[in-house]
CSV table of C-alpha atoms and ligand atoms in Angstrom, one decimal:
chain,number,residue,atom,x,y,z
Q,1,UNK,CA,-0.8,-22.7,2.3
Q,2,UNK,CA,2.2,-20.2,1.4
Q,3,UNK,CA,2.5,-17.9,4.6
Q,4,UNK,CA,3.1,-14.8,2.6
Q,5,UNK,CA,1.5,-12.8,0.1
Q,6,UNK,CA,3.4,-11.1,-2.5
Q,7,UNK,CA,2.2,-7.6,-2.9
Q,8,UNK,CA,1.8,-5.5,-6.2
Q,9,UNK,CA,5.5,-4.0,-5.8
Q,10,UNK,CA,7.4,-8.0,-5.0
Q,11,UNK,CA,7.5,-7.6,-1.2
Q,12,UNK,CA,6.4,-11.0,0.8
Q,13,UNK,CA,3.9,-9.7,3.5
Q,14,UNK,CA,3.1,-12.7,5.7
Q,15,UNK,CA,-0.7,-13.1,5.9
Q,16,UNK,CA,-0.8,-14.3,9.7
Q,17,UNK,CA,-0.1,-11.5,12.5
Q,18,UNK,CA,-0.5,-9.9,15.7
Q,19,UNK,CA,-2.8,-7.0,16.3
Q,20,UNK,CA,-2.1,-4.2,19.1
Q,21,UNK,CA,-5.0,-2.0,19.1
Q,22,UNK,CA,-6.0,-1.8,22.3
Q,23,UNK,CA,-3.1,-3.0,23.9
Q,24,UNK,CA,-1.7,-1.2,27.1
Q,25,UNK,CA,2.2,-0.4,26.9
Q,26,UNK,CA,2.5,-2.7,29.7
Q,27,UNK,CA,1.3,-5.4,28.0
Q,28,UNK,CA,2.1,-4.9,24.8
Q,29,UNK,CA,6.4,-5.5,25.0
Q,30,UNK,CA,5.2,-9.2,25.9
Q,31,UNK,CA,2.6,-9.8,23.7
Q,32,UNK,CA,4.4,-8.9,20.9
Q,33,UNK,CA,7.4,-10.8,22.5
Q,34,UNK,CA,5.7,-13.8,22.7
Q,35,UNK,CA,3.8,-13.7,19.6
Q,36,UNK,CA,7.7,-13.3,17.3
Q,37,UNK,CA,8.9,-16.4,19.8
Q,38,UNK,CA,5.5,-18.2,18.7
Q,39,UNK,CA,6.8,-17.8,15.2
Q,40,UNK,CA,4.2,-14.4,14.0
Q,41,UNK,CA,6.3,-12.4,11.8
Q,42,UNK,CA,4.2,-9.7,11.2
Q,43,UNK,CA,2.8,-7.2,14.0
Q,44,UNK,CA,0.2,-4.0,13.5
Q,45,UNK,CA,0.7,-1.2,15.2
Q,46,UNK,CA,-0.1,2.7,14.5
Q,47,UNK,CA,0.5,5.8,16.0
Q,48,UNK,CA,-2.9,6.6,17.9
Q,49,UNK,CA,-2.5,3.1,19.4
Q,50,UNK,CA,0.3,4.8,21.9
Q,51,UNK,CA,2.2,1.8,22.2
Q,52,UNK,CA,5.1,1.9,19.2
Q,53,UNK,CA,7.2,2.4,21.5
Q,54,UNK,CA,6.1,-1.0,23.4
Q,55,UNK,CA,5.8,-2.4,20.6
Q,56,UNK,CA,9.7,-2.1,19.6
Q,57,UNK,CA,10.9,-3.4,22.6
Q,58,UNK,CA,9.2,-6.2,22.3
Q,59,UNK,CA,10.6,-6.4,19.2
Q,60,UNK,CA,13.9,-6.0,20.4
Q,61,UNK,CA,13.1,-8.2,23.1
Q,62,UNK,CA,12.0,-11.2,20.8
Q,63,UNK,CA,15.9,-12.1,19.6
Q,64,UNK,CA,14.4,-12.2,16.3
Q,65,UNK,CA,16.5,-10.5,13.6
Q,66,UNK,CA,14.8,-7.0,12.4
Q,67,UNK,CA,14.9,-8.5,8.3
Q,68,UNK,CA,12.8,-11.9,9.5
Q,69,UNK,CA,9.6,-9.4,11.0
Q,70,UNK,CA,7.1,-7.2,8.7
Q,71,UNK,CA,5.9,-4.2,11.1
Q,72,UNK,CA,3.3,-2.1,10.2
Q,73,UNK,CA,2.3,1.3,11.5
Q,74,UNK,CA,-0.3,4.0,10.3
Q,75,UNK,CA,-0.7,7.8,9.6
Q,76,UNK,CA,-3.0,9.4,12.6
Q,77,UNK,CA,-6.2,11.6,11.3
Q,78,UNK,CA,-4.6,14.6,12.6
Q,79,UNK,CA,-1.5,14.3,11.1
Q,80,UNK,CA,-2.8,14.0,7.5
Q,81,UNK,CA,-1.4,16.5,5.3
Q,82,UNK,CA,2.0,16.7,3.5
Q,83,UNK,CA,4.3,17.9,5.8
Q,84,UNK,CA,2.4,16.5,8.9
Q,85,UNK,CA,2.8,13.2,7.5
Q,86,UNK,CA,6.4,13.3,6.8
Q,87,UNK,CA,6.6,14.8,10.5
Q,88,UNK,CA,4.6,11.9,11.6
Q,89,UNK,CA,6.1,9.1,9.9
Q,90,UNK,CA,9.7,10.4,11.7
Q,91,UNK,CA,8.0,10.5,14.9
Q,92,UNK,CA,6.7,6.7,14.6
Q,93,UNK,CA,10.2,5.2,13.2
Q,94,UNK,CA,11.8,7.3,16.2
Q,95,UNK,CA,9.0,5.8,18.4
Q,96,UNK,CA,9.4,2.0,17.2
Q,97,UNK,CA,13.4,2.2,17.6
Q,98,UNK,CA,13.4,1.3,13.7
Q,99,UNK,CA,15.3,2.5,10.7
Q,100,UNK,CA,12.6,1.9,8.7
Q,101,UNK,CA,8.8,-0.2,8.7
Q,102,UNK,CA,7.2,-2.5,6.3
Q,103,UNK,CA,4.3,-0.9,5.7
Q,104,UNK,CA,3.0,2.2,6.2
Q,105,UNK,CA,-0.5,3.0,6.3
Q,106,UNK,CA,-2.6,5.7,5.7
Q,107,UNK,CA,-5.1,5.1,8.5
Q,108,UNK,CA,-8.3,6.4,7.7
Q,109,UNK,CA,-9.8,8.7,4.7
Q,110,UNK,CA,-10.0,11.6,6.0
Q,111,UNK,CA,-12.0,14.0,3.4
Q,112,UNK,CA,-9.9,16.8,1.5
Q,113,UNK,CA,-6.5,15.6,3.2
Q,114,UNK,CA,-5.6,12.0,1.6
Q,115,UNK,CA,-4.1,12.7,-1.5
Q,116,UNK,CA,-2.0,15.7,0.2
Q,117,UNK,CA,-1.1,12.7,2.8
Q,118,UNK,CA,-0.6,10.0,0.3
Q,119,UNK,CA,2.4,12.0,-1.9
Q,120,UNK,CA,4.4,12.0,1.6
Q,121,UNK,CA,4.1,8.6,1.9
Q,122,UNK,CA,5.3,8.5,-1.9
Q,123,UNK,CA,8.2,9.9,-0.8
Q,124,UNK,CA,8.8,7.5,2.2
Q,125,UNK,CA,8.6,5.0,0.1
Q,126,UNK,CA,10.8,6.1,-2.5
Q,127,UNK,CA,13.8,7.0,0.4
Q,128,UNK,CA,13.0,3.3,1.5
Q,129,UNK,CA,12.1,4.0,4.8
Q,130,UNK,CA,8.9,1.9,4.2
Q,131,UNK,CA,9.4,-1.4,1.9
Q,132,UNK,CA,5.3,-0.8,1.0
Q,133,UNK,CA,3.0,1.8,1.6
Q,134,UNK,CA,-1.2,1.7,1.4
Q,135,UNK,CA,-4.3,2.8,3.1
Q,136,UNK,CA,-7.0,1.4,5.8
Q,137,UNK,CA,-10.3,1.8,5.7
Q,138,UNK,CA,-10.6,3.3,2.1
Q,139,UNK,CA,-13.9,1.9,0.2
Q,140,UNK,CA,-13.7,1.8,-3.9
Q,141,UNK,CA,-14.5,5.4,-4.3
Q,142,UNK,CA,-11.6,6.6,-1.9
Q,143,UNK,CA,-9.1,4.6,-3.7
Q,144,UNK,CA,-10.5,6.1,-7.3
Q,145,UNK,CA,-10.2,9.6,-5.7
Q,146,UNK,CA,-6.3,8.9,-4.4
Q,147,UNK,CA,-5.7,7.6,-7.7
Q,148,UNK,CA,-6.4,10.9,-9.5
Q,149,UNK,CA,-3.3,12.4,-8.0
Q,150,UNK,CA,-0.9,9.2,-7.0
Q,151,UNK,CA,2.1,7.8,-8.8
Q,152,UNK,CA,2.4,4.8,-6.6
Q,153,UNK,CA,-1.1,2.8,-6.1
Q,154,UNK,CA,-1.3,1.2,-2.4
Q,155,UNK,CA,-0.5,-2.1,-2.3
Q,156,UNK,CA,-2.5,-3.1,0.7
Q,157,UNK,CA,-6.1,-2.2,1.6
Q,158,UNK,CA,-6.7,-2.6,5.5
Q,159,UNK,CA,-10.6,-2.7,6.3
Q,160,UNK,CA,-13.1,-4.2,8.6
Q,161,UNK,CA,-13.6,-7.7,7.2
Q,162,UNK,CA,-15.1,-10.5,9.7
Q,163,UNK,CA,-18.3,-13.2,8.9
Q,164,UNK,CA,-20.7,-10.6,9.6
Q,165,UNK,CA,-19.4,-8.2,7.4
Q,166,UNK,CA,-17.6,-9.6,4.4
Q,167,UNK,CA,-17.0,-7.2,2.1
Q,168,UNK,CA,-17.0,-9.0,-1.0
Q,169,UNK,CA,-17.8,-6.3,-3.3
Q,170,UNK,CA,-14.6,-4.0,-2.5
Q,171,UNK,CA,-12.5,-7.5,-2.1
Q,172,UNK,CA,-13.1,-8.2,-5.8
Q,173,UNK,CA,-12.4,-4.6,-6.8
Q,174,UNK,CA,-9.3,-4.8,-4.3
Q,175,UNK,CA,-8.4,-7.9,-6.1
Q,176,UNK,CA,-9.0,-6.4,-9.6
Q,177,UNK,CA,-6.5,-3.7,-8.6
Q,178,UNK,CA,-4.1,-6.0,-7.3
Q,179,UNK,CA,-4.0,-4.1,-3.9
Q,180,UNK,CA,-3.7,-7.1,-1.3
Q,181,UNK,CA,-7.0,-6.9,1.0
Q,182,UNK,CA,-6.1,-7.2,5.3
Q,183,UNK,CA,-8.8,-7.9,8.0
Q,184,UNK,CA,-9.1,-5.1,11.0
Q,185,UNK,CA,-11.3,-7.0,13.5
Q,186,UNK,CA,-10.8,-10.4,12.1
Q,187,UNK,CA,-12.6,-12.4,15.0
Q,188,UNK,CA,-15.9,-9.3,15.0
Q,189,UNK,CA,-13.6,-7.8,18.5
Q,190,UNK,CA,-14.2,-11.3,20.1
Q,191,UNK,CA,-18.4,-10.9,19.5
Q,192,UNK,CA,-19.4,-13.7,17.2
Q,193,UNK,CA,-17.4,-16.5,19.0
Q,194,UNK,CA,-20.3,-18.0,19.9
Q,195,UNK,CA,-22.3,-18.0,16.7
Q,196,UNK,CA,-23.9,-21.9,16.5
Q,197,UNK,CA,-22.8,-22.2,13.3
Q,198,UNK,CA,-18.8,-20.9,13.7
Q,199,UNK,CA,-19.2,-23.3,16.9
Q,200,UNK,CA,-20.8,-26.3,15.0
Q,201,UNK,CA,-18.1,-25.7,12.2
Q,202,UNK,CA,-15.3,-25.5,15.0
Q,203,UNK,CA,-16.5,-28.5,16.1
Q,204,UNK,CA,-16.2,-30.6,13.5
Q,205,UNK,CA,-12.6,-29.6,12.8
Q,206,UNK,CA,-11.6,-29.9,16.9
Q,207,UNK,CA,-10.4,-26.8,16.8
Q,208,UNK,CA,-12.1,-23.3,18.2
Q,209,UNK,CA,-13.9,-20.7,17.0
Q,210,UNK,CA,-10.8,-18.5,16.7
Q,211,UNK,CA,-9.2,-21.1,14.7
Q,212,UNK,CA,-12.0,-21.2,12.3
Q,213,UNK,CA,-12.3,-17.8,11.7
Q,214,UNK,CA,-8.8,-17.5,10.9
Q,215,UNK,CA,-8.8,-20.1,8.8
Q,216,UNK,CA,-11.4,-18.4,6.9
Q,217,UNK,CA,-9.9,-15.0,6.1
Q,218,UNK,CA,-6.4,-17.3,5.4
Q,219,UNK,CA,-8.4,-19.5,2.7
Q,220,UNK,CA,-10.2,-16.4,1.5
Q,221,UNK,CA,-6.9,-14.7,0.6
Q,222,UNK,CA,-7.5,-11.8,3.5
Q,223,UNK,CA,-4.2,-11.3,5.7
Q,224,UNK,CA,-5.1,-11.3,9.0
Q,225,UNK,CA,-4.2,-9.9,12.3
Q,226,UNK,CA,-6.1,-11.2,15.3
Q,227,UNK,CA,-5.7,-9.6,19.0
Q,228,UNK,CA,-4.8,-10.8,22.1
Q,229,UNK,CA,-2.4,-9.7,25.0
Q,230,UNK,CA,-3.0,-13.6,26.7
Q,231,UNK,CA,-0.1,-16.1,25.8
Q,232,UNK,CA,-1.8,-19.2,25.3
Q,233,UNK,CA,-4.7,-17.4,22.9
Q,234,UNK,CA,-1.5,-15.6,20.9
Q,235,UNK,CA,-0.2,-19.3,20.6
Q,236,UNK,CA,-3.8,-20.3,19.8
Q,237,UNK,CA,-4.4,-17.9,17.0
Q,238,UNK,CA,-0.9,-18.9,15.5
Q,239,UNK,CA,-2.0,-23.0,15.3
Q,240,UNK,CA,-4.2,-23.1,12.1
Q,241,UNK,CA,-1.9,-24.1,9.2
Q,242,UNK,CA,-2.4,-27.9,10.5
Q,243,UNK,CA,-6.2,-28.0,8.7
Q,244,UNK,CA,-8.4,-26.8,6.2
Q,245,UNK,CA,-11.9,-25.6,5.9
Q,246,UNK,CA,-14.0,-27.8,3.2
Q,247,UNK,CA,-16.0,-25.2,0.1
Q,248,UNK,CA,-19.2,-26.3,2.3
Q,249,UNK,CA,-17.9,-24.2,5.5
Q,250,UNK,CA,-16.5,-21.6,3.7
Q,251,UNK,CA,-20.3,-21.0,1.9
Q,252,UNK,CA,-21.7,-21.7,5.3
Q,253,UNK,CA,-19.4,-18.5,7.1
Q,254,UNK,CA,-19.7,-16.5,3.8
Q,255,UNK,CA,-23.3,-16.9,4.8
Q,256,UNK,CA,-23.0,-15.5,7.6
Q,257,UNK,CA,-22.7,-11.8,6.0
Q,258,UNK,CA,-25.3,-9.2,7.9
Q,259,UNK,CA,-23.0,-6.0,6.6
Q,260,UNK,CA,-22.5,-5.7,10.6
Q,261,UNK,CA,-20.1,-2.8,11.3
Q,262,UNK,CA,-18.2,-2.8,14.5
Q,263,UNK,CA,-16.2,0.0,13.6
Q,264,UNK,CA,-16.5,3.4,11.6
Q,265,UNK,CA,-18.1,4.0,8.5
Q,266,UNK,CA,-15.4,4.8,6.2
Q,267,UNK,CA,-17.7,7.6,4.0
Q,268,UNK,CA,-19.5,9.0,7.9
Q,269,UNK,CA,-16.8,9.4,10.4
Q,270,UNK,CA,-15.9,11.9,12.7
Q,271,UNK,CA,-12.7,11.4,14.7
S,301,NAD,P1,-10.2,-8.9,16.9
S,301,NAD,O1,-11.3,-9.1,16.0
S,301,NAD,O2,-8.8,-9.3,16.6
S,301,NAD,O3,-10.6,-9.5,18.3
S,301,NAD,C1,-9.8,-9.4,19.5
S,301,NAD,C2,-10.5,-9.9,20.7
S,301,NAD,O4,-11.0,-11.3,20.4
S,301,NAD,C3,-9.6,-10.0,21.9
S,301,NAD,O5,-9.6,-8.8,22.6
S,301,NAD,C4,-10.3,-11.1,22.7
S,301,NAD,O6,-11.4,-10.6,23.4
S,301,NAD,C5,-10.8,-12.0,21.6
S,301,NAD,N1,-9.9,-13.2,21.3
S,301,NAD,C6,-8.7,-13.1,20.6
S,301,NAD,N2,-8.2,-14.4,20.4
S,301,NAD,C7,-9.1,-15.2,21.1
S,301,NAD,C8,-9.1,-16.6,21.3
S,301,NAD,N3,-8.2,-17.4,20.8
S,301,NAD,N4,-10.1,-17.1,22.0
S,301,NAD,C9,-11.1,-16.3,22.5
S,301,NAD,N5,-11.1,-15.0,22.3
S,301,NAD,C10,-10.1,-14.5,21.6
S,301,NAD,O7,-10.2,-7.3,17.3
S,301,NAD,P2,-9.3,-6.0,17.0
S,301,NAD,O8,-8.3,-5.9,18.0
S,301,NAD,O9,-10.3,-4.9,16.9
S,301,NAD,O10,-8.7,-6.2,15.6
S,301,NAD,C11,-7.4,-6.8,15.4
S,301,NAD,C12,-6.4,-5.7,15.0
S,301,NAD,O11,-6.8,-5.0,13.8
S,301,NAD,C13,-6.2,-4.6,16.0
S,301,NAD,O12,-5.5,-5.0,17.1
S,301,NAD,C14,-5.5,-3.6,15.1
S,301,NAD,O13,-4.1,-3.9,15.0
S,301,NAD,C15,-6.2,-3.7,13.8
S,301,NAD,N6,-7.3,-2.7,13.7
S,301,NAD,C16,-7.2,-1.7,12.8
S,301,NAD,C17,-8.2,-0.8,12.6
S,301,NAD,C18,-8.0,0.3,11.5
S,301,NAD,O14,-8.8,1.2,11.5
S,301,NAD,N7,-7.1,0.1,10.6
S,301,NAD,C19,-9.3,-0.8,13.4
S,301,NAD,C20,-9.5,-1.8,14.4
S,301,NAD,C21,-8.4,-2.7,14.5
């Protein structure tokens, strides 16, 4: 399995990462330390997470080279606008310690503001301050509303994807559009690691549920971004290119689809 994807504008994103939602600034300098030195390239960060800062030292901390890692960070509700945006994209690079990110994200659709929001990001983009620029959390109908006033279409969609919530209708528009399709909540926030049929699947393979799930997104063409501030579970996440899920388990996990939201509903949210 190739360990990147190439999005719609040539940059290779890898498709394996390190989520830090959630993730104190004391632990998050050596998590994402340990998670570079256990070979992740590509770490997910955004402003409202409070821990950019964290998160480049542990960058810096790594003794990986800048060019080898693919950070992403995101645009915050409140700061969605044109001139807030440009405003708050300074205020992340200064935060990270970084000349410039990977990926920048818008990072949810907030009503009346996105297109206003996304022509910033344009011009991010186009000073090179971020290699790729896209959106998170944005169903069909948001991405055909940002579309009426874009020039540059995002290149990466980043939604809620897990077994109980698959999303396979937006991942074959996503997929139409060429817009590369990234799991928030890969593993359902740690909740469906003890599903029998993740476990009986896990099982077969000797390997865990984590594992499996990962596997899944990876062999479904989702990049993916599982969470964890605990060495040996970073390492953990990181060891699944060594096996491969058969078509019967991926039908049997696609199976598993309830349309089970953990997070916000993109089109009803309030924050
Ligand atoms: P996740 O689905 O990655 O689950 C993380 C939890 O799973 C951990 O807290 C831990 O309890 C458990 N876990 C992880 N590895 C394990 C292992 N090997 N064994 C057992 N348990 C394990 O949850 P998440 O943090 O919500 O999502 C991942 C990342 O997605 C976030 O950190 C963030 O970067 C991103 N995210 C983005 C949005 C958005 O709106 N764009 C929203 C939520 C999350």
């Amino acid at each position: 399995m190739e360990k990147t994807k190439k999005l719609a504008n040539g940059l290779e994103m890898p498709r394996f990462g390190l989520g830090v939602w959630r993730v104190d600034p004391e632990d998050a300098i050596n998590s994402v330390k340990w998670a570079i030195q256990a070979g992740y390239r590509l770490i997910d960060t955004a402003a409202i997470y409070k821990n950019e800062a964290e998160v480049g030292e542990g960058i810096r901390q790594s003794g990986v080279s800048r060019e080898e890692l693919f950070i992403t960070t995101k645009l915050w509700n409140a700061d969605q606008g044109y001139e807030t945006a440009h405003q708050a994209f300074d205020e992340s690079l200064k935060k990270l310690g970084l000349d410039y990110v990977d990926l920048y994200l818008i990072h949810w659709p907030v009503p009346g503001k996105f297109n206003d929001s996304w022509k910033a990001m344009e011009e991010v983009y186009e000073s090179g301050r971020a290699k790729a620029i896209g959106v998170s959390n944005f169903h069909q109908h948001h991405i055909e509303e940002l579309m009426t006033t874009a020039k540059i279409k995002p290149m990466v969609d980043q939604v809620e994807i897990h077994p109980t919530l698959t999303q396979e209708p937006l991942r074959k528009y996503l997929a139409s559009e060429n817009i590369a399709v990234e799991a928030w909540s890969p593993l359902g926030q740690g909740k469906i690691l003890s599903n029998p049929t993740l476990m009986k699947i896990a099982e077969t393979h000797q390997k865990s549920v984590a594992q499996v799930i990962i596997r899944w997104h990876l062999q479904s063409d989702i990049i993916v971004i599982p969470k964890s501030v605990h060495e040996n579970r970073i390492k953990e996440n990181f060891d699944v290119f060594d096996f491969e899920l058969s078509p019967d388990d991926m039908k049997e996990i696609d199976s598993l689809n309830i349309n089970e939201r953990l997070g916000g509903d993109p089109d009803n949210f309030n924050f």
